[in-house]
Short mmCIF file of C-alpha atoms in Angstrom, two decimals:
data_model
loop_
_atom_site.label_atom_id
_atom_site.label_comp_id
_atom_site.label_asym_id
_atom_site.label_seq_id
_atom_site.Cartn_x
_atom_site.Cartn_y
_atom_site.Cartn_z
CA MET A 75 3.25 15.08 9.18
CA ASP A 76 0.95 18.09 9.74
CA GLN A 77 -1.72 16.71 7.45
CA GLN A 78 -1.35 13.26 8.99
CA PHE A 79 -1.80 14.75 12.47
CA ILE A 80 -4.85 16.72 11.39
CA LYS A 81 -6.54 13.64 9.90
CA ARG A 82 -5.60 11.52 12.91
CA SER A 83 -6.91 14.09 15.36
CA ASP A 84 -10.12 14.50 13.32
CA MET A 85 -10.87 10.79 13.53
CA ASP A 86 -9.88 10.50 17.18
CA PHE A 87 -11.98 13.55 18.06
CA LEU A 88 -14.96 12.03 16.28
CA ASN A 89 -14.60 8.61 17.87
CA ARG A 90 -14.00 9.95 21.35
CA SER A 91 -16.96 12.29 21.19
CA MET A 92 -19.51 9.64 20.22
CA PRO A 93 -20.21 8.46 23.81
CA GLY A 94 -20.82 12.11 24.74
CA VAL A 95 -23.23 12.46 21.82
CA LEU A 96 -25.23 9.50 23.12
CA LEU A 97 -25.22 11.07 26.59
CA TYR A 98 -26.56 14.35 25.19
CA ALA A 99 -29.38 12.55 23.47
CA VAL A 100 -30.71 10.86 26.62
CA ILE A 101 -29.54 12.95 29.58
CA TRP A 102 -32.25 15.60 29.46
CA PRO A 103 -35.20 13.20 29.02
CA LEU A 104 -33.84 11.02 31.85
CA LEU A 105 -33.37 14.07 34.08
CA ALA A 106 -36.83 15.41 33.35
CA TRP A 107 -38.42 11.99 33.96
CA SER A 108 -36.50 11.08 37.13
CA THR A 109 -37.15 14.48 38.79
CA GLU A 110 -40.71 14.79 37.45
CA LEU A 111 -39.80 18.07 35.76
CA TYR A 112 -41.80 16.95 32.76
CA LEU A 113 -44.95 17.07 34.90
CA PHE A 114 -44.14 20.59 36.11
CA ASP A 115 -43.46 22.09 32.65
CA PRO A 116 -44.11 19.72 29.72
CA THR A 117 -43.45 22.39 27.06
CA PHE A 118 -40.08 23.41 28.48
CA THR A 119 -39.09 19.77 28.83
CA LEU A 120 -40.20 18.89 25.29
CA ILE A 121 -38.40 21.82 23.64
CA PHE A 122 -35.03 20.95 25.14
CA ALA A 123 -35.58 17.24 24.65
CA CYS A 124 -36.12 17.90 20.92
CA VAL A 125 -33.07 20.21 20.76
CA PHE A 126 -30.76 17.74 22.50
CA MET A 127 -31.96 14.70 20.61
CA GLY A 128 -32.12 16.58 17.29
CA ILE A 129 -28.49 17.78 17.48
CA SER A 130 -27.36 14.34 18.62
CA LEU A 131 -29.14 12.78 15.64
CA LEU A 132 -27.36 15.19 13.31
CA ARG A 133 -24.04 14.26 14.96
CA PHE A 134 -24.68 10.57 14.31
CA ILE A 135 -25.63 11.27 10.71
CA HIS A 136 -22.50 13.37 10.31
CA ALA A 137 -20.40 10.54 11.76
CA LEU A 138 -21.92 7.98 9.41
CA SER A 139 -21.22 10.24 6.42
CA THR A 140 -17.50 10.49 7.24
CA ARG A 141 -16.42 7.69 4.90
CA PHE A 142 -18.11 9.44 1.97
CA ILE A 143 -17.47 13.12 2.70
CA TYR A 144 -14.17 13.40 4.53
CA LYS A 145 -11.91 12.45 1.66
CA LEU A 146 -13.58 14.90 -0.72
CA TYR A 147 -14.40 17.81 1.58
CA PRO A 148 -12.35 17.53 4.81
CA ASP A 149 -12.65 21.23 5.69
CA ALA A 150 -16.43 21.25 5.28
CA TRP A 151 -16.67 18.02 7.27
CA ARG A 152 -14.59 19.52 10.09
CA THR A 153 -16.54 22.79 10.12
CA LEU A 154 -19.86 20.92 10.40
CA LEU A 155 -18.45 18.76 13.19
CA PHE A 156 -17.38 21.77 15.22
CA PHE A 157 -20.64 23.62 14.58
CA LEU A 158 -22.75 20.68 15.83
CA ALA A 159 -20.52 20.16 18.86
CA PHE A 160 -20.71 23.83 19.77
CA SER A 161 -24.47 23.68 19.32
CA GLN A 162 -24.68 20.87 21.86
CA ALA A 163 -22.58 22.85 24.34
CA ALA A 164 -24.65 26.00 23.75
CA SER A 165 -27.93 24.16 24.28
CA LEU A 166 -26.77 22.64 27.57
CA SER A 167 -25.33 25.94 28.77
CA THR A 168 -28.56 27.78 27.79
CA LEU A 169 -30.64 25.23 29.70
CA VAL A 170 -28.57 25.75 32.88
CA VAL A 171 -28.71 29.56 32.60
CA LEU A 172 -32.51 29.51 32.16
CA MET A 173 -32.94 27.26 35.18
CA ILE A 174 -30.70 29.48 37.29
CA ASN A 175 -32.47 32.71 36.21
CA GLN A 176 -36.00 31.44 36.74
CA SER A 177 -36.86 30.66 40.34
CA ALA A 178 -39.53 28.17 39.33
CA TYR A 179 -36.75 25.74 38.25
CA HIS A 180 -34.41 26.30 41.19
CA GLN A 181 -35.16 22.94 42.76
CA TRP A 182 -33.65 21.25 39.69
CA VAL A 183 -30.63 23.53 39.26
CA ILE A 184 -28.19 21.48 41.37
CA THR A 185 -29.00 18.36 39.36
CA ALA A 186 -28.49 20.25 36.10
CA LEU A 187 -25.21 21.72 37.38
CA LEU A 188 -23.91 18.28 38.29
CA ILE A 189 -24.62 17.15 34.75
CA LEU A 190 -22.93 20.24 33.37
CA LEU A 191 -19.81 19.73 35.48
CA THR A 192 -19.69 16.06 34.50
CA VAL A 193 -19.80 17.01 30.84
CA ILE A 194 -17.04 19.59 31.40
CA SER A 195 -14.70 17.09 33.02
CA GLY A 196 -15.42 14.47 30.34
CA ALA A 197 -14.86 16.96 27.49
CA ALA A 198 -11.43 17.87 28.82
CA SER A 199 -10.17 14.35 28.12
CA SER A 200 -12.34 13.07 25.29
CA LEU A 201 -12.02 16.17 23.07
CA ALA A 202 -8.31 16.86 23.77
CA PRO A 203 -7.10 15.98 20.22
CA LYS A 204 -8.46 19.40 19.17
CA LEU A 205 -7.02 21.69 21.87
CA LYS A 206 -8.23 25.08 20.63
CA PHE A 207 -11.74 23.75 20.03
CA THR A 208 -11.75 22.05 23.44
CA GLN A 209 -10.73 25.24 25.20
CA SER A 210 -13.55 27.16 23.47
CA TYR A 211 -15.97 24.33 24.19
CA LEU A 212 -15.10 24.34 27.89
CA ALA A 213 -15.48 28.11 28.06
CA LEU A 214 -18.91 27.90 26.41
CA LEU A 215 -20.02 25.36 28.99
CA SER A 216 -18.54 27.09 32.02
CA ILE A 217 -18.66 30.87 31.66
CA PRO A 218 -22.42 31.38 31.04
CA GLY A 219 -23.29 29.27 34.09
CA ALA A 220 -20.72 31.12 36.25
CA VAL A 221 -22.09 34.48 35.13
CA ALA A 222 -25.69 33.37 35.80
CA CYS A 223 -24.73 32.19 39.28
CA PHE A 224 -22.94 35.47 39.97
CA TYR A 225 -26.15 37.40 39.32
CA SER A 226 -28.25 34.97 41.38
CA GLU A 227 -28.15 35.51 45.13
CA GLU A 228 -29.21 31.92 45.73
CA PHE A 229 -26.44 30.33 43.64
CA ARG A 230 -23.66 32.93 43.90
CA TYR A 231 -21.71 30.62 46.15
CA LEU A 232 -21.24 28.30 43.14
CA VAL A 233 -19.21 30.83 41.15
CA PRO A 234 -15.83 29.74 42.65
CA LEU A 235 -16.75 26.12 41.91
CA PHE A 236 -17.48 26.99 38.27
CA ILE A 237 -14.21 28.93 37.90
CA ALA A 238 -12.15 26.22 39.62
CA CYS A 239 -13.73 23.51 37.47
CA TRP A 240 -13.17 25.51 34.33
CA LEU A 241 -9.52 26.27 35.06
CA TYR A 242 -8.82 22.69 36.07
CA SER A 243 -10.48 21.33 32.93
CA MET A 244 -8.44 23.76 30.77
CA PHE A 245 -5.25 22.58 32.46
CA SER A 246 -6.25 18.93 32.04
CA ALA A 247 -7.06 19.48 28.36
CA GLN A 248 -3.65 21.07 27.80
CA ARG A 249 -1.84 18.23 29.55
CA ILE A 250 -3.80 15.50 27.75
CA PHE A 251 -3.24 17.20 24.40
CA SER A 252 0.52 17.38 25.08
CA GLU A 253 0.56 13.69 25.86
CA TYR A 254 -1.55 12.96 22.78
CA LEU A 255 0.79 14.96 20.55
CA ARG A 256 3.87 13.35 22.04
CA ALA A 257 2.40 9.87 21.51
CA PHE A 258 1.60 10.75 17.90
CA VAL A 259 5.14 12.00 17.26
CA VAL A 260 6.66 8.87 18.80
CA GLU A 261 4.30 6.64 16.77
CA HIS A 262 5.10 8.58 13.60
CA LYS A 263 8.86 8.18 14.17
CA LEU A 264 8.48 4.50 14.86
CA LYS A 265 6.55 4.04 11.62
CA ASP A 266 9.23 5.96 9.72
CA HIS A 267 11.92 3.79 11.25
CA GLN A 268 9.93 0.67 10.39
CA LYS A 269 9.57 1.80 6.78
CA GLU A 270 13.27 2.52 6.63
CA LEU A 271 14.09 -0.91 8.02
CA GLU A 272 11.77 -2.52 5.48
CA ARG A 273 13.43 -0.50 2.71
CA LEU A 274 16.88 -1.56 3.87
CA ASN A 275 15.70 -5.14 4.07
CA HIS A 276 14.46 -5.02 0.46
CA THR A 277 17.17 -2.92 -1.21
CA ASP A 278 20.84 -3.18 -1.93
CA PRO A 279 22.60 -0.56 0.21
CA LEU A 280 25.17 0.29 -2.47
CA THR A 281 23.08 0.71 -5.62
CA GLY A 282 19.65 1.46 -4.10
CA ILE A 283 17.92 -1.12 -6.25
CA TYR A 284 16.26 -4.26 -4.88
CA ASN A 285 18.28 -7.07 -3.41
CA ARG A 286 18.24 -10.79 -4.19
CA GLN A 287 15.77 -11.76 -1.46
CA TYR A 288 13.21 -9.26 -2.61
CA PHE A 289 13.80 -10.24 -6.24
CA ASP A 290 13.08 -13.91 -5.53
CA ASP A 291 9.90 -13.01 -3.65
CA ALA A 292 8.76 -10.69 -6.41
CA LEU A 293 9.47 -13.28 -9.12
CA SER A 294 7.36 -15.82 -7.25
CA ILE A 295 4.47 -13.38 -7.08
CA GLN A 296 4.79 -12.33 -10.74
CA TRP A 297 4.90 -15.99 -11.73
CA ASP A 298 1.56 -16.63 -10.03
CA LEU A 299 0.01 -13.50 -11.51
CA ALA A 300 1.16 -14.36 -15.05
CA SER A 301 -0.08 -17.94 -14.60
CA ARG A 302 -3.56 -16.76 -13.60
CA ALA A 303 -3.76 -14.11 -16.33
CA ASN A 304 -2.15 -16.38 -18.97
CA THR A 305 0.33 -13.66 -19.92
CA HIS A 306 4.01 -13.67 -20.81
CA LEU A 307 6.75 -13.25 -18.25
CA SER A 308 10.40 -12.55 -19.09
CA ILE A 309 13.56 -12.29 -17.06
CA LEU A 310 17.05 -10.96 -17.76
CA PHE A 311 20.19 -12.10 -15.99
CA LEU A 312 23.07 -9.66 -16.47
CA ASP A 313 26.76 -9.90 -15.51
CA LEU A 314 29.39 -7.20 -15.93
CA ASP A 315 32.28 -8.73 -17.89
CA PHE A 316 35.71 -8.97 -16.21
CA PHE A 317 34.56 -6.84 -13.29
CA LYS A 318 37.34 -8.27 -11.12
CA ARG A 319 39.82 -6.37 -13.29
CA VAL A 320 38.10 -3.10 -12.36
CA ASN A 321 38.59 -3.79 -8.66
CA ASP A 322 42.17 -5.03 -9.17
CA GLN A 323 43.27 -2.10 -11.36
CA HIS A 324 41.30 0.81 -9.91
CA GLY A 325 40.30 -0.28 -6.41
CA HIS A 326 37.07 -1.31 -4.79
CA LEU A 327 35.75 2.25 -4.36
CA MET A 328 35.93 2.72 -8.12
CA GLY A 329 34.30 -0.69 -8.53
CA ASP A 330 31.40 0.45 -6.35
CA LYS A 331 30.93 3.53 -8.56
CA VAL A 332 30.88 1.29 -11.62
CA LEU A 333 28.17 -0.87 -10.04
CA CYS A 334 26.05 2.22 -9.28
CA TYR A 335 26.60 3.47 -12.85
CA ALA A 336 25.40 0.10 -14.25
CA ALA A 337 22.38 0.08 -11.91
CA ASN A 338 21.35 3.55 -13.02
CA LEU A 339 21.68 2.56 -16.69
CA LEU A 340 19.40 -0.44 -16.07
CA LYS A 341 16.82 1.83 -14.39
CA ASP A 342 16.89 4.11 -17.42
CA LYS A 343 16.29 1.20 -19.76
CA ALA A 344 13.75 -0.87 -17.81
CA LYS A 345 11.60 2.03 -16.68
CA ARG A 346 8.05 0.67 -16.72
CA LYS A 347 6.43 0.71 -13.33
CA SER A 348 6.01 -3.04 -13.52
CA ASP A 349 9.69 -3.70 -14.32
CA MET A 350 11.77 -4.75 -11.32
CA ILE A 351 15.55 -4.45 -11.19
CA ALA A 352 17.74 -6.08 -8.56
CA ARG A 353 21.37 -6.60 -7.72
CA TYR A 354 21.50 -10.39 -7.57
CA GLY A 355 25.03 -10.59 -6.19
CA GLY A 356 28.47 -9.08 -6.77
CA GLU A 357 28.46 -7.71 -10.34
CA GLU A 358 25.34 -9.67 -11.32
CA PHE A 359 21.96 -8.02 -11.88
CA ALA A 360 18.49 -9.33 -12.74
CA ILE A 361 15.36 -7.76 -14.21
CA ILE A 362 11.79 -9.07 -14.08
CA LEU A 363 9.67 -8.03 -17.05
CA PRO A 364 5.97 -8.80 -16.53
CA THR A 365 3.68 -9.07 -19.60
CA THR A 366 6.74 -9.05 -21.86
CA ALA A 367 7.09 -11.50 -24.75
CA HIS A 368 10.38 -13.10 -25.76
CA GLN A 369 11.16 -10.76 -28.64
CA ASP A 370 10.56 -7.62 -26.58
CA ALA A 371 12.78 -8.96 -23.83
CA MET A 372 15.55 -9.69 -26.35
CA GLU A 373 15.31 -6.15 -27.77
CA LEU A 374 15.58 -4.62 -24.31
CA ALA A 375 18.56 -6.85 -23.45
CA GLU A 376 20.32 -5.85 -26.68
CA SER A 377 19.58 -2.17 -26.02
CA ILE A 378 21.16 -2.49 -22.55
CA ARG A 379 24.22 -4.22 -23.97
CA GLU A 380 24.72 -1.58 -26.65
CA SER A 381 24.28 1.31 -24.25
CA LEU A 382 26.82 -0.03 -21.79
CA HIS A 383 29.30 -0.98 -24.51
CA GLY A 384 28.90 2.32 -26.38
CA HIS A 385 29.64 4.63 -23.46
CA ASP A 386 32.78 4.40 -21.35
CA PHE A 387 32.51 4.84 -17.61
CA ILE A 388 34.39 8.06 -16.81
CA GLU A 389 35.41 9.18 -13.32
CA GLY A 390 38.04 11.91 -13.31
CA ASP A 391 41.00 10.65 -15.33
CA VAL A 392 39.71 7.09 -15.24
CA HIS A 393 38.07 5.72 -18.41
CA ILE A 394 36.74 2.19 -18.28
CA ARG A 395 35.28 0.33 -21.23
CA LEU A 396 32.46 -1.85 -19.87
CA THR A 397 30.67 -4.75 -21.43
CA ILE A 398 27.93 -6.99 -20.19
CA SER A 399 26.70 -10.56 -20.77
CA ILE A 400 22.95 -11.15 -20.62
CA GLY A 401 20.87 -14.29 -20.36
CA VAL A 402 17.20 -14.06 -21.30
CA ASN A 403 14.30 -16.35 -20.56
CA SER A 404 10.62 -15.96 -21.45
CA THR A 405 7.54 -18.08 -20.98
CA GLN A 406 3.84 -18.20 -20.26
CA PRO A 407 3.73 -19.75 -16.78
CA ASN A 408 1.65 -22.88 -16.26
CA LYS A 409 1.22 -25.63 -13.71
CA GLN A 410 3.88 -27.78 -15.39
CA GLN A 411 6.57 -25.17 -14.61
CA ASN A 412 7.79 -23.31 -11.55
CA TRP A 413 9.59 -20.04 -11.09
CA LEU A 414 12.74 -21.67 -9.73
CA SER A 415 13.34 -23.64 -12.91
CA PHE A 416 12.52 -20.52 -14.92
CA LEU A 417 15.16 -18.64 -12.98
CA ASP A 418 17.69 -21.43 -13.40
CA GLN A 419 17.13 -21.45 -17.15
CA ALA A 420 17.91 -17.73 -17.33
CA ASP A 421 21.09 -18.40 -15.36
CA GLN A 422 22.01 -21.11 -17.87
CA ALA A 423 21.52 -18.63 -20.70
CA LEU A 424 23.81 -16.17 -18.95
CA TYR A 425 26.45 -18.87 -18.52
CA GLN A 426 26.20 -19.58 -22.24
CA ALA A 427 26.61 -15.84 -23.04
CA LYS A 428 29.80 -15.74 -20.98
CA ALA A 429 31.06 -18.98 -22.52
CA SER A 430 30.43 -17.52 -25.98
CA GLY A 431 32.93 -14.72 -25.49
CA ARG A 432 30.91 -12.28 -23.33
CA ASN A 433 29.43 -8.93 -24.45
CA CYS A 434 26.45 -10.69 -25.95
CA VAL A 435 22.83 -11.64 -25.36
CA VAL A 436 21.76 -15.29 -25.25
CA SER A 437 18.18 -16.58 -24.94
CA TYR A 438 17.49 -19.82 -23.18
CA LEU A 439 14.77 -20.50 -25.75
CA ASP A 440 17.28 -20.15 -28.61
CA THR A 441 19.75 -22.49 -26.94
CA VAL A 442 16.98 -25.07 -26.49
CA CYS A 443 16.16 -24.78 -30.18
CA ASP A 444 19.85 -25.14 -31.15
CA ILE A 445 20.19 -28.27 -29.00
CA SER A 446 17.04 -29.71 -30.57
CA ARG A 447 18.39 -29.13 -34.06
CA VAL A 448 21.72 -30.82 -33.23
CA THR A 449 20.04 -33.89 -31.75
#
């Protein structure tokens, strides 16, 4: 969560500060033009106009480079952001101090101070996602001007105003940051709860593997993907043999443990990232095998059957010999087929495996071939 908050606050700080960057770029030229300061001292006006507009331009360039730099060098990106922002505050604060200290500019001081106080109040809210930076930023804007006014007989009366504005802006920044942090925490918890609800909606609560609904949706998607790529798609339907006896003889709690044991065995066997295992219902499981040909699917099914049959389930003094029946279906999807019929064919193969004495693997393709030979 810490890294998520840092990244979120970085982006919010950047986005919220952009209007202020634009203001910095134009405020001094507008002030100098509207008060005719540029006529009184063109050089002074031009120097600060270049400084304000130059730093603002660098801020815009920095903002545009975020998508390329932030992911690779977040610390360097953040350091440059803070440096440029501090530079803007320092340039404005320096301008105000110079105008206070030089009597020739005194007629424009009040206007400059109004701009400074406006920036201070705006910074308290817009830059609040970075509290420590904001506090330093506000101090850099406020303290030099207050000190300059203190040493100026003409503007000494403004010192309490500076101090009051500074303290109020610090308090406001703290309050806004607390609200920002609280909103982030609430949003983060809501997202976690949403992810958990989505997980519960997609998974079987007992075994932790996917449920039937998610399996059907995934099979539909994999069918379309295989159809477009002209690749093989295979599916296994698996049913624990005589599972009702386990519940009747050992109880449902032991039956639940057997189901979890079987699910873990399936995960150990079908462990490609693309393989998808689900509890289809009761003691029935299903596995989607993308880009898997018929022979490979049969080999995996036989490996599962042998592993389950070759190792008893042991829980304390209870030893249970488990077997499983498996139906297999494979195809290369095309427009003449659909995933529902493909699924039904795998179910037919499973039914044939159970009818053949259980503890065996039956392929729908083999049963089709056998029927063709008989007819």
